[in-house]
Amino acid sequence: MITLHRIGKVMTAVVKGAPEVLLAGCDFVRVGCSIQRLDDAMRAALLAEADALGKKALRVLAFAVKEVAQIRGADEGATFLGFAGMIDPPRAEAADAVRRCLDAGIRPVMITGDHPLTADAIARELGILRDGRVVTGAMLQCMSDEELCRIAGSVSVFARVAPEHKLRIVEALQKNGEVVAMTGDGVNDAPALKRADIGISMGITGTDVSKEASAMMLTDDNFASIVAAVEEGRGIYDNIKKYLTYLLSSNIGELGLMAGATLMGIPLPLSAVQILYVNLATDGLPALALAVDPSEGDIMRRQPNDPKKGIFTRSILTLMLTGGIWSTIVNLSLFQYALASGRPLQEAMTMTFVSLVLIQFFKAYNFRSERASILRRPFANKWLNLAIVWELVMLTAIITIPVFRTPFGTFFLTPEDWAIVIGSAATVVPVIELLKWFLRRGLFGIGRS
C-alpha cells in the first residue's frame, strides 16, 4: 500500500507491505537520525528479524518512505523505517473447535496472506499443523493443477496466497473427492466461496459480496459456530433415520400381521378401529419424540457420512426389517396361541392388539441408536418417556374401562393374559440387541455403510 502526503513543502510517499517484498525495493535504511545505504548483509539481518517476529505468531508489516511527487515507482529506492508486529490471537475456543473437527474426520486447512512463519506458528498453536509443510503462494504459482491436486490432500497451511490461489485450492480439493466448506469475509474470497460445496461468510466483518456468494453466514464470526453447526446437522440426520426406521418397521409389522393372517386363512387379528388407533396414536407420538432425540455422545467422533449414500444403509435396512419381521412372527404366533387355547376371538384380538402396541414401544427405545445398546442412557429422551407413558395410560383405559371397550372392540384381560402379552412383546429387545452386537463388530458383512 502506498499513500502520498505533503510533509512541509515536500511530497512524500509512505509505503507499507510484506517485509520480503518491501525490503527488496529499498536502497536505504534510517538508523537513528541518519540515513544509511542498505546493503545485502543488513537486508538479510532485517529479514531475519522479521522472521523472528513471525515465529512469535505476529503479523509483520514493513514501512518505508520516499520523497517523490507521484505514487508510481515510490516502492523503488525507498528508505526503510522499520517493522510493526501485530498480534491477532486466536479465540480461546478455536483450538478446541479444531480438535473436535479432527476427531470428526474434518480436516481444517488454513489459507492466509500472512507470512509463512506466522501462519506456521498460529497453525501449530491451534493444532492445524502438526507435521508437514507450509506451501506459499509463490510455490503454488509454479505448480500445475495436477501437482496441486497431489499435495492438496496432505498440506494444511497455505501462506502468502493471492486471491486466485484460494479458488485453485478449493478446486483441487474437490477434484480429490473431498467435500469443501470455505470461509471468508473479503471481496477476493467470493469466487472460492461460490465454488466450494458450502461457502460460509462472516456476518459481522464480511463484505456484501462475500455474503452474497456464500451459502451460509455466521452471525458471530466464530469458527466454533461452524463446528457446532456440524454437530447439530449430524444430530438431525441421525434423528431422521431413527424416525423413519421406527415408523417403517412398525408399518412392516402391521402389514405382515394382517397379510400373514389372510394367507394362513385365520380371522383377522385386528379390527379396523384398532389398526387406525395404532397408526394414528401409537405410532405418532413416539415417532415425533424420536425426531428430537438427544445426540449420541460419540456423534463428533465419527467419520463423515458419504454424501453419495442415502439414509437407508444396509444396517438401517437390516434393523428395520428385523424389527418388522419379528413383530409379525410374535403377534401372529400369539394370536394363534390365544385361539388354540380356547380363548374367545375378541380376547385373542385384544391380546394381539396390546402386544403390537407394546412391541412398538420397545422398538422406539431400541431404535434410539443404530448401534449402541438400549441400556446406554435408556431414558435420556424425556419426550419419548412422556409419549410412552401417555400411550400406556390410553392403552390401559381402552382395555379396562367399559365405555372404551365397546368402540374399540377390546376384551378385559386377566393378569395371565397381561403376563403373556408383555413377555411376548419384550422378546423384540434381545433380538434387536443381538443384531446391534453383530453391527458393532461388522459380522456377516453388515456395518455402518
Short mmCIF file of N, CA and C in Angstrom, two decimals, residues 206-306:
data_model
loop_
_atom_site.label_atom_id
_atom_site.label_comp_id
_atom_site.label_asym_id
_atom_site.label_seq_id
_atom_site.Cartn_x
_atom_site.Cartn_y
_atom_site.Cartn_z
N GLY A 206 -17.78 -9.46 7.30
CA GLY A 206 -17.84 -9.82 5.90
C GLY A 206 -18.39 -8.72 5.01
N THR A 207 -17.90 -8.68 3.78
CA THR A 207 -18.40 -7.72 2.80
C THR A 207 -19.72 -8.22 2.20
N ASP A 208 -20.45 -7.33 1.59
CA ASP A 208 -21.71 -7.71 0.96
C ASP A 208 -21.49 -8.72 -0.15
N VAL A 209 -20.37 -8.58 -0.85
CA VAL A 209 -20.08 -9.51 -1.96
C VAL A 209 -19.85 -10.92 -1.42
N SER A 210 -19.09 -11.05 -0.34
CA SER A 210 -18.82 -12.38 0.22
C SER A 210 -20.11 -13.00 0.78
N LYS A 211 -20.95 -12.18 1.38
CA LYS A 211 -22.22 -12.70 1.92
C LYS A 211 -23.12 -13.20 0.79
N GLU A 212 -23.13 -12.47 -0.30
CA GLU A 212 -23.97 -12.85 -1.44
C GLU A 212 -23.47 -14.14 -2.08
N ALA A 213 -22.16 -14.34 -2.08
CA ALA A 213 -21.58 -15.52 -2.74
C ALA A 213 -21.67 -16.77 -1.88
N SER A 214 -21.91 -16.61 -0.59
CA SER A 214 -21.88 -17.76 0.33
C SER A 214 -23.26 -18.41 0.45
N ALA A 215 -23.25 -19.63 0.97
CA ALA A 215 -24.50 -20.35 1.22
C ALA A 215 -24.96 -20.20 2.66
N MET A 216 -24.03 -19.84 3.56
CA MET A 216 -24.36 -19.70 4.97
C MET A 216 -23.57 -18.54 5.54
N MET A 217 -24.14 -17.86 6.53
CA MET A 217 -23.48 -16.70 7.11
C MET A 217 -23.39 -16.88 8.63
N LEU A 218 -22.20 -16.64 9.18
CA LEU A 218 -22.01 -16.72 10.63
C LEU A 218 -22.34 -15.38 11.27
N THR A 219 -23.27 -15.37 12.20
CA THR A 219 -23.65 -14.11 12.82
C THR A 219 -22.65 -13.66 13.88
N ASP A 220 -21.78 -14.59 14.33
CA ASP A 220 -20.80 -14.22 15.37
C ASP A 220 -19.36 -14.31 14.88
N ASP A 221 -19.15 -14.63 13.60
CA ASP A 221 -17.80 -14.73 13.02
C ASP A 221 -16.89 -15.68 13.81
N ASN A 222 -17.45 -16.74 14.33
CA ASN A 222 -16.71 -17.65 15.21
C ASN A 222 -16.60 -19.01 14.55
N PHE A 223 -15.36 -19.49 14.40
CA PHE A 223 -15.15 -20.80 13.79
C PHE A 223 -15.84 -21.91 14.59
N ALA A 224 -15.90 -21.75 15.90
CA ALA A 224 -16.53 -22.77 16.75
C ALA A 224 -18.00 -22.93 16.39
N SER A 225 -18.63 -21.89 15.85
CA SER A 225 -20.04 -21.99 15.46
C SER A 225 -20.22 -22.95 14.29
N ILE A 226 -19.21 -23.03 13.41
CA ILE A 226 -19.28 -23.97 12.30
C ILE A 226 -19.26 -25.40 12.83
N VAL A 227 -18.38 -25.64 13.81
CA VAL A 227 -18.30 -26.98 14.40
C VAL A 227 -19.61 -27.33 15.10
N ALA A 228 -20.20 -26.37 15.81
CA ALA A 228 -21.48 -26.60 16.46
C ALA A 228 -22.57 -26.90 15.44
N ALA A 229 -22.50 -26.24 14.28
CA ALA A 229 -23.49 -26.49 13.23
C ALA A 229 -23.34 -27.90 12.66
N VAL A 230 -22.09 -28.36 12.53
CA VAL A 230 -21.85 -29.72 12.05
C VAL A 230 -22.46 -30.72 13.04
N GLU A 231 -22.24 -30.49 14.33
CA GLU A 231 -22.79 -31.40 15.35
C GLU A 231 -24.31 -31.41 15.30
N GLU A 232 -24.91 -30.23 15.16
CA GLU A 232 -26.37 -30.15 15.09
C GLU A 232 -26.88 -30.86 13.84
N GLY A 233 -26.18 -30.68 12.73
CA GLY A 233 -26.60 -31.34 11.49
C GLY A 233 -26.52 -32.84 11.58
N ARG A 234 -25.46 -33.34 12.20
CA ARG A 234 -25.34 -34.79 12.37
C ARG A 234 -26.45 -35.33 13.27
N GLY A 235 -26.80 -34.57 14.31
CA GLY A 235 -27.88 -34.99 15.19
C GLY A 235 -29.21 -35.05 14.46
N ILE A 236 -29.48 -34.05 13.63
CA ILE A 236 -30.73 -34.03 12.86
C ILE A 236 -30.77 -35.20 11.88
N TYR A 237 -29.64 -35.46 11.23
CA TYR A 237 -29.57 -36.57 10.27
C TYR A 237 -29.84 -37.91 10.98
N ASP A 238 -29.23 -38.09 12.16
CA ASP A 238 -29.47 -39.32 12.93
C ASP A 238 -30.93 -39.46 13.31
N ASN A 239 -31.55 -38.35 13.73
CA ASN A 239 -32.94 -38.42 14.16
C ASN A 239 -33.90 -38.70 13.01
N ILE A 240 -33.55 -38.23 11.82
CA ILE A 240 -34.36 -38.58 10.65
C ILE A 240 -34.33 -40.09 10.43
N LYS A 241 -33.13 -40.67 10.58
CA LYS A 241 -33.00 -42.12 10.42
C LYS A 241 -33.78 -42.87 11.50
N LYS A 242 -33.73 -42.40 12.74
CA LYS A 242 -34.47 -43.04 13.83
C LYS A 242 -35.98 -42.99 13.55
N TYR A 243 -36.44 -41.82 13.16
CA TYR A 243 -37.86 -41.60 12.89
C TYR A 243 -38.36 -42.55 11.79
N LEU A 244 -37.60 -42.59 10.69
CA LEU A 244 -38.02 -43.43 9.57
C LEU A 244 -37.89 -44.91 9.89
N THR A 245 -36.83 -45.29 10.59
CA THR A 245 -36.65 -46.70 10.95
C THR A 245 -37.79 -47.18 11.82
N TYR A 246 -38.16 -46.38 12.80
CA TYR A 246 -39.24 -46.76 13.71
C TYR A 246 -40.58 -46.86 12.98
N LEU A 247 -40.92 -45.83 12.21
CA LEU A 247 -42.21 -45.82 11.52
C LEU A 247 -42.33 -46.95 10.50
N LEU A 248 -41.30 -47.12 9.68
CA LEU A 248 -41.37 -48.15 8.64
C LEU A 248 -41.33 -49.55 9.23
N SER A 249 -40.54 -49.73 10.28
CA SER A 249 -40.52 -51.04 10.94
C SER A 249 -41.86 -51.37 11.55
N SER A 250 -42.51 -50.37 12.14
CA SER A 250 -43.84 -50.58 12.72
C SER A 250 -44.86 -50.93 11.64
N ASN A 251 -44.78 -50.23 10.52
CA ASN A 251 -45.71 -50.50 9.42
C ASN A 251 -45.49 -51.88 8.81
N ILE A 252 -44.21 -52.28 8.73
CA ILE A 252 -43.92 -53.63 8.23
C ILE A 252 -44.53 -54.68 9.15
N GLY A 253 -44.42 -54.44 10.47
CA GLY A 253 -45.00 -55.38 11.43
C GLY A 253 -46.51 -55.46 11.32
N GLU A 254 -47.16 -54.32 11.13
CA GLU A 254 -48.62 -54.31 10.99
C GLU A 254 -49.07 -54.97 9.69
N LEU A 255 -48.38 -54.61 8.60
CA LEU A 255 -48.73 -55.19 7.30
C LEU A 255 -48.49 -56.70 7.30
N GLY A 256 -47.36 -57.12 7.87
CA GLY A 256 -47.06 -58.55 7.92
C GLY A 256 -48.07 -59.31 8.75
N LEU A 257 -48.53 -58.71 9.84
CA LEU A 257 -49.53 -59.36 10.69
C LEU A 257 -50.83 -59.61 9.94
N MET A 258 -51.34 -58.58 9.27
CA MET A 258 -52.62 -58.71 8.57
C MET A 258 -52.48 -59.59 7.33
N ALA A 259 -51.37 -59.42 6.59
CA ALA A 259 -51.18 -60.23 5.39
C ALA A 259 -50.96 -61.70 5.77
N GLY A 260 -50.20 -61.93 6.85
CA GLY A 260 -49.94 -63.30 7.29
C GLY A 260 -51.20 -64.02 7.70
N ALA A 261 -52.06 -63.34 8.43
CA ALA A 261 -53.32 -63.95 8.86
C ALA A 261 -54.19 -64.28 7.65
N THR A 262 -54.22 -63.40 6.67
CA THR A 262 -55.02 -63.64 5.47
C THR A 262 -54.50 -64.86 4.70
N LEU A 263 -53.18 -64.95 4.54
CA LEU A 263 -52.59 -66.08 3.81
C LEU A 263 -52.77 -67.40 4.56
N MET A 264 -52.81 -67.34 5.88
CA MET A 264 -52.96 -68.55 6.68
C MET A 264 -54.42 -68.97 6.83
N GLY A 265 -55.34 -68.12 6.37
CA GLY A 265 -56.75 -68.45 6.41
C GLY A 265 -57.36 -68.39 7.79
N ILE A 266 -56.80 -67.56 8.68
CA ILE A 266 -57.35 -67.41 10.03
C ILE A 266 -58.02 -66.04 10.12
N PRO A 267 -58.86 -65.80 11.14
CA PRO A 267 -59.52 -64.49 11.27
C PRO A 267 -58.51 -63.36 11.37
N LEU A 268 -58.92 -62.18 10.96
CA LEU A 268 -58.03 -61.03 11.06
C LEU A 268 -57.77 -60.70 12.53
N PRO A 269 -56.50 -60.48 12.92
CA PRO A 269 -56.16 -60.28 14.34
C PRO A 269 -56.55 -58.91 14.88
N LEU A 270 -56.78 -57.94 14.00
CA LEU A 270 -57.11 -56.58 14.44
C LEU A 270 -58.33 -56.07 13.70
N SER A 271 -59.14 -55.27 14.38
CA SER A 271 -60.26 -54.61 13.73
C SER A 271 -59.79 -53.33 13.06
N ALA A 272 -60.62 -52.75 12.22
CA ALA A 272 -60.24 -51.52 11.52
C ALA A 272 -59.97 -50.39 12.50
N VAL A 273 -60.78 -50.30 13.57
CA VAL A 273 -60.58 -49.24 14.56
C VAL A 273 -59.25 -49.42 15.29
N GLN A 274 -58.91 -50.66 15.60
CA GLN A 274 -57.64 -50.93 16.28
C GLN A 274 -56.44 -50.58 15.39
N ILE A 275 -56.52 -50.91 14.11
CA ILE A 275 -55.45 -50.55 13.17
C ILE A 275 -55.30 -49.03 13.09
N LEU A 276 -56.44 -48.35 13.02
CA LEU A 276 -56.42 -46.89 12.95
C LEU A 276 -55.79 -46.29 14.20
N TYR A 277 -56.14 -46.86 15.36
CA TYR A 277 -55.57 -46.36 16.61
C TYR A 277 -54.05 -46.55 16.63
N VAL A 278 -53.58 -47.72 16.20
CA VAL A 278 -52.15 -47.99 16.20
C VAL A 278 -51.42 -47.00 15.29
N ASN A 279 -51.97 -46.73 14.13
CA ASN A 279 -51.32 -45.83 13.18
C ASN A 279 -51.33 -44.38 13.61
N LEU A 280 -52.47 -43.92 14.13
CA LEU A 280 -52.60 -42.51 14.46
C LEU A 280 -52.03 -42.17 15.82
N ALA A 281 -52.24 -43.00 16.79
CA ALA A 281 -51.86 -42.66 18.17
C ALA A 281 -50.53 -43.30 18.55
N THR A 282 -50.49 -44.63 18.48
CA THR A 282 -49.31 -45.34 18.96
C THR A 282 -48.07 -45.01 18.15
N ASP A 283 -48.18 -44.95 16.84
CA ASP A 283 -47.02 -44.64 16.00
C ASP A 283 -46.63 -43.17 16.05
N GLY A 284 -47.63 -42.30 16.22
CA GLY A 284 -47.40 -40.87 16.04
C GLY A 284 -46.51 -40.22 17.08
N LEU A 285 -46.93 -40.23 18.34
CA LEU A 285 -46.19 -39.51 19.37
C LEU A 285 -44.77 -40.05 19.60
N PRO A 286 -44.57 -41.37 19.71
CA PRO A 286 -43.18 -41.85 19.85
C PRO A 286 -42.29 -41.47 18.66
N ALA A 287 -42.86 -41.51 17.46
CA ALA A 287 -42.07 -41.14 16.28
C ALA A 287 -41.66 -39.67 16.33
N LEU A 288 -42.59 -38.80 16.73
CA LEU A 288 -42.26 -37.38 16.86
C LEU A 288 -41.21 -37.16 17.95
N ALA A 289 -41.29 -37.94 19.03
CA ALA A 289 -40.31 -37.82 20.10
C ALA A 289 -38.92 -38.24 19.62
N LEU A 290 -38.86 -39.25 18.77
CA LEU A 290 -37.56 -39.68 18.23
C LEU A 290 -36.94 -38.61 17.34
N ALA A 291 -37.79 -37.76 16.75
CA ALA A 291 -37.27 -36.70 15.88
C ALA A 291 -36.53 -35.63 16.66
N VAL A 292 -36.70 -35.58 17.98
CA VAL A 292 -35.97 -34.61 18.81
C VAL A 292 -35.11 -35.34 19.84
N ASP A 293 -34.66 -36.53 19.50
CA ASP A 293 -33.84 -37.33 20.41
C ASP A 293 -32.49 -36.65 20.64
N PRO A 294 -31.98 -36.64 21.88
CA PRO A 294 -30.65 -36.05 22.13
C PRO A 294 -29.56 -36.75 21.33
N SER A 295 -28.56 -36.00 20.93
CA SER A 295 -27.47 -36.58 20.14
C SER A 295 -26.68 -37.59 20.97
N GLU A 296 -26.14 -38.59 20.29
CA GLU A 296 -25.31 -39.58 20.96
C GLU A 296 -23.96 -38.97 21.31
N GLY A 297 -23.33 -39.52 22.35
CA GLY A 297 -22.09 -38.95 22.86
C GLY A 297 -20.94 -38.99 21.88
N ASP A 298 -20.94 -39.94 20.95
CA ASP A 298 -19.82 -40.08 20.02
C ASP A 298 -20.09 -39.46 18.66
N ILE A 299 -21.08 -38.60 18.58
CA ILE A 299 -21.50 -38.08 17.28
C ILE A 299 -20.40 -37.28 16.59
N MET A 300 -19.52 -36.63 17.39
CA MET A 300 -18.41 -35.87 16.80
C MET A 300 -17.10 -36.65 16.84
N ARG A 301 -17.21 -37.95 17.01
CA ARG A 301 -16.03 -38.80 16.90
C ARG A 301 -16.19 -39.81 15.77
N ARG A 302 -17.22 -39.61 14.96
CA ARG A 302 -17.45 -40.48 13.81
C ARG A 302 -16.86 -39.83 12.56
N GLN A 303 -16.60 -40.67 11.58
CA GLN A 303 -16.20 -40.15 10.28
C GLN A 303 -17.44 -39.60 9.56
N PRO A 304 -17.27 -38.62 8.68
CA PRO A 304 -18.42 -38.06 7.98
C PRO A 304 -19.16 -39.10 7.14
N ASN A 305 -20.46 -38.90 6.98
CA ASN A 305 -21.25 -39.78 6.13
C ASN A 305 -20.92 -39.51 4.66
N ASP A 306 -20.95 -40.56 3.87
CA ASP A 306 -20.73 -40.42 2.44
C ASP A 306 -21.95 -39.73 1.82
#
